[in-house]
Coordinates of C-alpha atoms in Angstrom, one line a residue:
M30 CA 2.4 6.0 40.7
T31 CA 5.7 4.7 42.0
N32 CA 5.9 1.2 43.4
K33 CA 9.3 0.3 44.8
K34 CA 8.7 -3.4 44.2
K35 CA 8.2 -3.1 40.5
P36 CA 11.0 -3.0 37.8
R37 CA 11.9 0.5 36.8
A38 CA 12.4 1.3 33.1
I39 CA 13.0 4.0 30.5
I40 CA 12.4 3.3 26.8
T41 CA 14.2 4.9 23.9
T42 CA 12.7 4.3 20.5
D43 CA 13.2 5.2 16.8
L44 CA 9.5 4.6 16.3
E45 CA 9.6 2.0 13.5
C46 CA 6.3 0.2 12.9
D47 CA 7.3 -2.7 15.2
D48 CA 8.2 -0.1 17.9
M49 CA 4.7 1.3 17.6
N50 CA 3.2 -2.2 18.1
S51 CA 5.6 -2.9 21.0
L52 CA 4.3 0.3 22.7
I53 CA 0.6 -0.4 22.0
H54 CA 1.1 -3.9 23.5
L55 CA 2.9 -2.5 26.5
C56 CA -0.1 -0.2 27.2
L57 CA -1.9 -3.3 28.4
Y58 CA 0.9 -4.0 30.9
L59 CA 1.8 -0.6 32.1
N60 CA 0.5 -1.6 35.6
E61 CA 3.4 -4.1 35.8
I62 CA 6.4 -1.8 35.6
D63 CA 7.4 1.7 36.7
L64 CA 7.9 3.5 33.4
D65 CA 9.9 6.6 34.1
G66 CA 10.5 7.8 30.6
I67 CA 9.8 7.2 26.9
V68 CA 12.3 8.9 24.7
Y69 CA 12.5 9.4 20.9
T70 CA 15.9 8.6 19.5
A71 CA 17.7 7.9 16.2
S72 CA 19.1 4.7 14.8
Q73 CA 20.8 3.3 11.7
F74 CA 17.3 2.7 10.3
H75 CA 15.6 6.0 11.2
F76 CA 16.9 9.6 11.7
N77 CA 15.1 12.9 11.2
G78 CA 18.0 15.2 10.5
D79 CA 18.7 18.7 11.9
G80 CA 17.9 20.7 8.7
M81 CA 21.5 21.7 8.2
H82 CA 24.0 18.8 8.3
T83 CA 24.5 15.5 6.5
L84 CA 25.1 12.1 8.2
G85 CA 28.7 12.1 7.1
E86 CA 29.3 15.6 8.7
V87 CA 28.0 14.3 12.0
N88 CA 29.0 10.7 12.1
S89 CA 31.8 9.4 9.9
N90 CA 31.4 6.0 11.5
Y91 CA 27.8 5.3 10.5
R92 CA 26.6 1.7 10.1
C93 CA 25.6 1.7 6.5
L94 CA 22.0 2.5 7.4
G95 CA 20.9 -1.1 8.2
E96 CA 22.1 -2.7 5.0
A97 CA 23.0 -1.7 1.5
A98 CA 19.9 -3.6 0.3
Y99 CA 17.6 -1.2 2.2
L100 CA 19.1 1.8 0.3
T101 CA 19.2 0.0 -3.0
H102 CA 15.4 -0.8 -2.8
I103 CA 14.5 2.8 -2.3
G104 CA 16.7 4.2 -5.0
Y105 CA 20.0 4.9 -3.2
P106 CA 23.2 3.3 -4.4
H107 CA 25.5 1.4 -2.1
P108 CA 25.7 3.5 1.1
D109 CA 29.4 3.8 1.0
P110 CA 30.0 6.6 0.1
E111 CA 26.6 7.9 -0.9
A112 CA 24.8 7.5 2.4
K113 CA 27.0 10.2 4.0
N114 CA 25.2 12.8 2.0
L115 CA 21.8 12.0 3.5
K116 CA 20.2 14.7 5.6
S117 CA 17.5 12.3 6.9
Y118 CA 16.6 8.7 6.5
R119 CA 13.1 7.2 6.9
P120 CA 12.2 10.0 9.4
F121 CA 9.6 8.9 12.0
E122 CA 6.4 10.8 12.8
I123 CA 6.9 13.5 15.3
G124 CA 4.2 13.5 18.0
W125 CA 3.0 9.9 17.4
I126 CA 3.6 8.8 21.0
E127 CA 2.0 11.9 22.5
S128 CA -1.1 11.3 20.2
L129 CA -1.3 7.7 21.5
W130 CA -1.4 8.9 25.1
K131 CA -3.9 11.7 24.5
N132 CA -6.3 9.6 22.3
E133 CA -6.3 5.8 22.1
Y134 CA -4.7 5.2 25.5
A135 CA -6.8 7.9 27.1
Q136 CA -10.0 6.2 25.7
A137 CA -9.0 2.9 27.2
Y138 CA -7.6 4.2 30.5
P139 CA -10.9 4.3 32.5
N140 CA -11.5 0.6 31.9
L141 CA -7.8 -0.3 32.3
L142 CA -8.0 1.4 35.7
K143 CA -11.1 -0.6 36.7
N144 CA -9.1 -3.8 36.0
H145 CA -6.0 -2.7 37.9
P146 CA -5.4 0.5 39.9
D147 CA -1.7 0.9 38.9
F148 CA -2.2 2.0 35.3
P149 CA -0.5 5.4 34.9
S150 CA -2.7 8.3 33.7
P151 CA -2.3 9.8 30.2
E152 CA -1.1 13.0 31.9
R153 CA 1.7 11.1 33.6
L154 CA 2.8 9.4 30.4
L155 CA 2.8 12.7 28.5
S156 CA 5.0 14.2 31.2
I157 CA 7.7 11.5 30.7
T158 CA 7.6 11.5 26.9
K159 CA 10.7 13.4 25.7
Y160 CA 12.8 14.0 22.6
G161 CA 16.3 12.6 22.7
N162 CA 19.1 12.6 20.1
I163 CA 17.0 12.1 16.9
A164 CA 18.9 14.0 14.3
F165 CA 21.4 11.3 13.1
E166 CA 22.5 7.8 13.6
G167 CA 25.0 7.6 16.4
D168 CA 24.6 11.3 17.1
V169 CA 25.8 12.2 20.6
R170 CA 26.7 15.9 20.0
E171 CA 24.4 17.6 22.4
E172 CA 22.4 17.0 25.6
T173 CA 18.7 16.8 25.0
E174 CA 15.6 16.6 27.1
G175 CA 15.6 12.8 26.6
S176 CA 19.3 12.3 27.5
N177 CA 18.9 14.5 30.6
L178 CA 15.8 12.6 31.8
I179 CA 18.0 9.4 31.6
K180 CA 20.9 11.1 33.3
E181 CA 18.7 12.3 36.2
A182 CA 17.1 8.9 36.7
I183 CA 20.6 7.2 36.8
L184 CA 21.8 9.7 39.4
D185 CA 18.6 9.9 41.6
K186 CA 18.2 8.3 45.0
D187 CA 16.0 5.4 43.8
E188 CA 18.2 2.4 44.4
R189 CA 16.4 0.0 42.1
I190 CA 18.0 -1.3 39.0
L191 CA 17.2 1.1 36.1
Y192 CA 16.4 -0.9 32.9
L193 CA 17.2 1.2 29.8
L194 CA 15.3 -0.4 27.0
S195 CA 16.8 0.4 23.6
W196 CA 14.3 0.1 20.8
G197 CA 16.5 2.0 18.3
G198 CA 20.0 3.4 18.5
V199 CA 21.6 3.6 21.9
N200 CA 22.9 7.1 21.2
T201 CA 20.5 9.0 23.6
I202 CA 21.5 6.6 26.4
V203 CA 25.1 7.1 25.5
R204 CA 24.7 10.8 25.6
A205 CA 23.3 10.5 29.2
L206 CA 26.3 8.4 30.2
L207 CA 28.7 10.9 28.5
S208 CA 27.1 13.8 30.4
I209 CA 27.6 12.0 33.7
A210 CA 31.3 11.4 32.9
E211 CA 31.8 15.0 31.7
E212 CA 30.4 16.3 35.0
Y213 CA 32.2 13.9 37.4
K214 CA 35.2 12.1 35.8
D215 CA 37.8 14.7 36.8
T216 CA 36.4 15.1 40.3
D217 CA 37.0 13.1 43.5
Q218 CA 33.4 11.9 43.2
W219 CA 34.0 9.8 40.1
E220 CA 34.7 6.6 41.8
A221 CA 31.5 6.7 43.7
I222 CA 29.5 7.9 40.6
Y223 CA 31.0 5.2 38.4
G224 CA 30.1 2.6 41.0
L225 CA 26.5 3.9 41.1
V226 CA 26.2 3.8 37.3
C227 CA 27.5 0.2 37.0
R228 CA 25.4 -1.0 39.9
K229 CA 22.2 0.6 38.7
V230 CA 22.1 0.6 34.9
R231 CA 21.1 -2.4 32.8
I232 CA 20.8 -2.0 29.0
L233 CA 18.5 -4.2 27.0
G234 CA 17.9 -4.0 23.3
V235 CA 17.7 -5.9 20.1
F236 CA 20.9 -6.9 18.3
D237 CA 22.7 -7.8 21.5
G238 CA 21.6 -4.7 23.3
V239 CA 23.5 -1.9 21.5
G240 CA 23.5 -2.9 17.9
Q241 CA 21.4 -0.3 16.1
D242 CA 24.2 2.2 15.9
N243 CA 27.9 2.3 16.9
S244 CA 27.6 4.9 19.6
Y245 CA 28.2 2.6 22.6
E246 CA 31.3 1.1 21.1
D247 CA 32.6 4.5 20.0
H248 CA 31.9 6.6 23.1
A249 CA 30.8 4.7 26.2
K250 CA 32.3 1.2 26.4
A251 CA 35.8 2.5 27.4
L252 CA 34.3 4.8 29.9
Y253 CA 31.9 2.3 31.5
P254 CA 33.4 -1.2 30.9
D255 CA 31.4 -2.6 33.8
V256 CA 27.9 -1.6 32.7
K257 CA 25.9 -4.7 32.1
I258 CA 24.2 -5.2 28.8
L259 CA 21.6 -8.0 28.9
N260 CA 19.9 -10.4 26.5
T261 CA 17.6 -13.4 26.9
D262 CA 17.1 -16.9 25.5
Y263 CA 14.2 -15.6 23.3
M264 CA 13.2 -12.4 21.6
Y265 CA 9.5 -11.8 20.9
G266 CA 7.5 -11.0 17.8
G267 CA 9.7 -10.8 14.7
F268 CA 8.4 -9.9 11.3
M269 CA 8.3 -13.5 10.3
S270 CA 6.4 -14.8 13.3
S271 CA 3.3 -15.9 11.4
V272 CA 5.4 -18.2 9.3
T273 CA 8.2 -19.4 11.6
E274 CA 6.9 -19.3 15.2
Q275 CA 6.9 -22.5 17.3
E276 CA 4.2 -25.0 16.8
D277 CA 2.2 -24.5 20.0
S278 CA 1.9 -20.7 19.5
I279 CA 2.0 -20.0 15.7
E280 CA -1.8 -19.7 15.4
T281 CA -1.7 -16.7 17.8
F282 CA 0.4 -14.8 15.3
R283 CA -1.9 -15.5 12.4
S284 CA -4.8 -13.4 11.0
E285 CA -7.8 -15.3 12.3
W286 CA -6.7 -15.3 16.0
L287 CA -5.5 -11.7 15.8
K288 CA -8.8 -10.5 14.2
E289 CA -10.8 -12.3 16.8
N290 CA -8.8 -11.5 19.9
I291 CA -6.9 -8.2 19.3
K292 CA -7.7 -6.1 16.3
F293 CA -11.4 -5.8 16.2
G294 CA -13.9 -5.0 18.9
Y295 CA -11.6 -3.9 21.7
G296 CA -11.6 -0.2 21.3
D297 CA -9.3 2.3 19.4
L298 CA -6.2 1.3 21.3
M299 CA -6.2 -2.3 19.9
S300 CA -7.5 -1.1 16.5
K301 CA -4.4 0.9 16.2
Y302 CA -2.2 -2.2 16.5
G303 CA -0.6 -2.7 13.1
L304 CA -1.0 -5.9 11.1
F305 CA 0.0 -6.8 7.5
G306 CA -2.4 -5.3 5.0
D307 CA -4.6 -3.5 7.6
G308 CA -4.5 -0.1 5.8
T309 CA -2.1 1.7 8.1
Y310 CA 0.1 4.3 6.5
Y311 CA 3.5 4.9 8.1
E312 CA 4.6 8.5 7.7
G313 CA 8.2 8.8 6.4
E314 CA 8.5 5.3 5.1
P315 CA 9.2 4.4 1.5
E316 CA 6.9 1.9 -0.3
L317 CA 9.1 -1.0 0.6
F318 CA 8.2 -0.6 4.3
Q319 CA 4.5 0.3 4.0
Y320 CA 3.3 -3.0 5.4
G321 CA -0.2 -1.7 6.1
T322 CA -0.8 -1.4 2.4
Q323 CA 0.9 -4.6 1.2
L324 CA 1.2 -8.2 2.1
S325 CA 4.9 -8.8 1.2
L326 CA 8.2 -8.6 3.0
N327 CA 11.1 -8.2 0.5
W328 CA 14.3 -7.1 2.1
G329 CA 16.7 -8.6 -0.4
F330 CA 18.6 -10.7 2.2
D331 CA 19.4 -14.3 1.5
A332 CA 18.8 -15.1 5.2
I333 CA 15.2 -13.7 5.1
P334 CA 13.4 -15.0 2.0
N335 CA 10.8 -12.9 0.2
T336 CA 7.5 -13.7 1.9
T337 CA 3.8 -13.1 1.3
F338 CA 1.4 -12.9 4.2
N339 CA -2.3 -13.1 4.7
P340 CA -4.3 -9.9 5.5
Y341 CA -4.1 -9.2 9.2
D342 CA -1.2 -11.6 9.9
F343 CA 1.2 -10.5 12.7
L344 CA 3.4 -7.7 11.5
G345 CA 6.1 -7.3 14.2
E346 CA 7.0 -6.3 17.8
G347 CA 10.7 -6.6 17.5
D348 CA 11.4 -4.5 20.6
S349 CA 8.9 -6.1 23.1
G350 CA 11.7 -8.5 24.0
T351 CA 13.2 -5.7 26.1
Y352 CA 10.3 -5.6 28.5
V353 CA 8.4 -8.9 28.6
L354 CA 11.1 -10.3 30.9
L355 CA 10.3 -7.6 33.4
F356 CA 6.8 -8.7 34.2
D357 CA 6.3 -10.4 37.5
V358 CA 4.5 -13.6 36.7
G359 CA 6.2 -15.6 39.5
L360 CA 9.4 -16.4 37.7
R361 CA 12.6 -15.3 39.3
G362 CA 14.9 -14.5 36.5
L363 CA 15.5 -10.9 37.6
E364 CA 16.8 -12.2 40.9
K365 CA 19.2 -14.6 39.1
G366 CA 19.2 -14.8 35.3
N367 CA 19.4 -18.5 35.0
Y368 CA 16.1 -18.9 37.0
G369 CA 14.2 -17.7 33.9
T370 CA 11.6 -15.2 32.8
L371 CA 8.8 -15.2 30.2
L372 CA 11.6 -14.9 27.7
G373 CA 13.8 -17.6 29.2
R374 CA 17.1 -17.0 30.9
V375 CA 18.8 -13.6 31.2
F376 CA 22.5 -13.3 30.3
E377 CA 25.1 -10.6 30.2
S378 CA 26.1 -9.8 26.6
G379 CA 28.1 -12.5 24.9
K380 CA 27.4 -15.2 27.5
K381 CA 24.3 -16.7 26.0
P382 CA 24.7 -20.5 25.5
Q383 CA 23.4 -22.1 22.3
K384 CA 22.1 -25.3 23.7
G385 CA 18.6 -25.4 25.0
Y386 CA 15.9 -27.9 25.9
N387 CA 12.9 -28.9 23.7
F388 CA 10.0 -29.4 26.1
F389 CA 8.0 -30.9 23.2
T390 CA 10.4 -33.8 22.7
G391 CA 12.8 -33.8 25.6
A392 CA 15.7 -33.5 23.2
D393 CA 18.0 -30.5 22.6
G394 CA 16.2 -27.5 21.1
N395 CA 15.0 -24.1 21.9
P396 CA 11.3 -23.4 22.0
N397 CA 9.9 -21.0 24.7
R398 CA 7.5 -22.9 26.9
F399 CA 6.1 -19.6 28.3
L400 CA 5.1 -18.1 24.9
R401 CA 1.7 -19.6 24.5
A402 CA 0.6 -18.3 27.9
Y403 CA 1.9 -14.8 27.2
Q404 CA -0.2 -14.7 24.0
E405 CA -3.3 -15.9 25.8
E406 CA -2.9 -13.2 28.4
W407 CA -2.6 -10.6 25.6
A408 CA -6.1 -11.6 24.5
A409 CA -7.5 -11.5 28.0
R410 CA -6.0 -8.0 28.6
A411 CA -7.4 -6.7 25.4
E412 CA -10.8 -7.0 27.0
W413 CA -9.6 -4.8 29.8
C414 CA -9.8 -1.9 27.3
I415 CA -13.5 -2.1 26.9
K416 CA -15.1 -4.0 29.8
P417 CA -15.4 -3.6 33.6
Y418 CA -13.6 -5.8 36.1
E419 CA -16.5 -8.2 36.5
E420 CA -16.6 -9.1 32.8
C421 CA -12.8 -9.7 32.4
N422 CA -10.3 -12.4 33.4
H423 CA -7.5 -11.6 35.8
P424 CA -4.3 -13.5 36.8
P425 CA -4.5 -16.3 39.4
I426 CA -2.5 -15.7 42.6
V427 CA 0.2 -18.3 43.1
S428 CA 2.7 -18.8 45.9
V429 CA 5.0 -21.4 47.3
K430 CA 5.7 -22.0 50.9
C431 CA 9.5 -22.3 50.5
G432 CA 11.1 -21.0 47.4
D433 CA 14.6 -22.2 48.3
I434 CA 15.4 -25.6 49.6
T435 CA 18.7 -27.3 50.4
A436 CA 19.0 -31.1 50.5
A437 CA 21.4 -33.9 49.8
A438 CA 21.5 -36.1 46.8
G439 CA 18.9 -38.9 47.0
E440 CA 16.6 -36.9 49.4
V441 CA 12.9 -36.4 48.8
V442 CA 11.9 -32.7 49.2
L443 CA 8.4 -31.4 49.7
L444 CA 7.0 -28.9 47.2
E445 CA 4.2 -26.9 48.7
G446 CA 2.2 -24.5 46.5
S447 CA -1.0 -22.6 46.8
A448 CA -3.3 -20.9 44.3
S449 CA -6.5 -18.9 44.2
D450 CA -8.3 -16.9 41.5
P451 CA -9.8 -13.4 41.9
D452 CA -12.6 -14.3 39.5
G453 CA -13.5 -17.6 41.1
D454 CA -12.3 -19.6 38.1
N455 CA -11.3 -23.2 38.4
L456 CA -7.5 -23.7 38.3
R457 CA -5.2 -26.3 36.7
S458 CA -1.8 -26.8 38.3
Y459 CA 1.3 -28.5 37.0
W460 CA 4.8 -28.9 38.5
Y461 CA 7.8 -29.5 36.1
I462 CA 11.5 -29.1 36.0
Y463 CA 12.8 -26.2 34.1
H464 CA 15.8 -27.9 32.5
E465 CA 17.5 -24.9 31.0
G466 CA 17.4 -23.1 34.3
S467 CA 18.8 -25.9 36.3
E468 CA 22.5 -26.9 37.0
Y469 CA 22.8 -30.7 37.1
S470 CA 26.1 -32.5 36.6
G471 CA 24.6 -36.0 36.7
K472 CA 23.3 -38.3 33.8
A473 CA 19.6 -38.9 34.6
K474 CA 17.5 -37.7 31.7
D475 CA 13.9 -38.2 32.7
L476 CA 13.6 -36.0 35.8
R477 CA 10.1 -35.5 37.0
V478 CA 8.0 -34.3 39.9
W479 CA 5.9 -36.9 41.6
Q480 CA 2.1 -36.3 41.1
P481 CA 2.8 -33.1 39.2
M482 CA -0.9 -32.0 39.0
D483 CA -1.1 -31.6 42.8
L484 CA -0.3 -28.3 44.4
C485 CA 1.6 -30.1 47.1
T486 CA 3.9 -32.9 45.9
A487 CA 7.5 -34.1 46.1
F488 CA 10.7 -34.3 44.1
T489 CA 13.5 -36.8 44.6
I490 CA 17.0 -35.4 44.0
P491 CA 19.0 -37.8 41.8
K492 CA 21.6 -39.8 43.6
D493 CA 24.3 -38.7 41.2
A494 CA 23.8 -35.0 41.8
K495 CA 26.8 -33.1 43.1
A496 CA 27.0 -30.5 45.8
G497 CA 26.3 -27.1 44.2
D498 CA 23.9 -28.5 41.6
Y499 CA 20.4 -27.0 41.7
F500 CA 17.0 -28.0 40.2
N501 CA 14.7 -25.3 39.1
L502 CA 11.1 -26.5 39.8
I503 CA 8.2 -24.5 38.4
L504 CA 4.5 -24.6 39.5
E505 CA 2.4 -23.5 36.6
V506 CA -1.2 -22.5 37.3
Q507 CA -3.8 -21.6 34.7
D508 CA -7.4 -20.6 35.1
D509 CA -10.2 -21.9 33.0
G510 CA -11.4 -18.6 31.7
K511 CA -12.4 -18.4 28.0
K512 CA -9.2 -16.3 27.6
P513 CA -7.0 -18.0 30.2
I514 CA -4.2 -16.4 32.2
T515 CA -1.2 -18.3 33.7
R516 CA 1.0 -17.6 36.7
Y517 CA 3.9 -19.4 38.2
G518 CA 5.6 -20.4 41.5
Q519 CA 9.2 -21.4 41.6
V520 CA 11.3 -23.5 43.9
I521 CA 15.1 -23.8 43.7
V522 CA 16.4 -27.0 45.2
T523 CA 20.1 -26.8 45.8
V524 CA 22.2 -29.9 46.5
K525 CA 24.4 -29.9 49.6
E526 CA 27.2 -32.2 50.7
N527 CA 26.1 -35.6 52.0
N528 CA 26.8 -35.9 55.8

């Protein structure tokens, strides 16, 4: 089902265990985006080979397969020069995604559909699951079904931004971009096609968007210097989350919460979600990476200490950070990156500031104030897999009367919000200033909204604010369900010249 108001996305994945978890989690949110493709690809961490060649024969500029430590742990010497002789490396399980759609997702689908009508059918998801350039890290030799799916989506008549979510190497995306250039670059259509690509394509991925192989730098950057690569204030769900996550949310990454709210009692889809020591066997992985049969993480990096976990602690969702920002929860970061998303502000590659705001203390820092609410909604949506609408919780509906206000320094502006709940739950509302997403040149530190618990209230613009400054004011509304869900309204107050 196509909805022109929803973000449009295509995923490429090397299907590491954290990719598997990212996809299972996304199953609960497939009503929130238009997913137009999911494509197997290769990366520096996983490639399946072509049965004939070695890595060195295909790509002399490989990235040392993640790190020398990875190879050393599984019996390989330092990857230079030995890695070039590999014919495959940690090959992923062919057919895993198709099996997910036909089995666990198909089982949950009838109940998911009862809770929201926009969940895509298993048949639709199977039709958009393709194989891309999986043979070798950075391999862009040939067009594939996956690269052609991406190419066709870029060139089609849908004018929406196309978010290309890179969960592995970016080589299949690069192959699509190369195919477009090969077809049009020497024609009089190239200027228009180039403009279309740069206007339409946004690439999001871990490691600053394109870091799991060298293919973008090697093949696409010079051809498409104006394509935007995006990142956010926060990623989501690293392997160490149960140990290092921020204080208000860390319990939701630990075993007791996950056993109670996600892993057990919510059908086969949630049972498939991987946790440390849960018994899952990952095909193609050496013992070092069999996290389902062990409780340790030992990568041999000084920056990541050897760590032991409890059974059923959070394992990882390192690629969910490419899609969480796309969900429409009332935040406007896709309209303008600084306005914020569930993962904070959105930046073009290389433009991310280091300084943040610690909402716990009011000092500098960088916790994500939206993380706890996202975790709570995960628990609520897990129930959608097994229960009818009447027995589940659903998001409150939040709006503001005027989302953009212009006023002078010292003026009092009226903030008017409204909220209702489809389940008849009681609602708690709270207005606050989103400091990171505001632009304020003055010196006042303790900026607040008057009577912040009221849906309709007021904000006084500081007298030292300058024309062009703006204040990002967020209305947070949470229901009182046993597994609560939060939504937001947002008002941007821009300072004008005093008359």
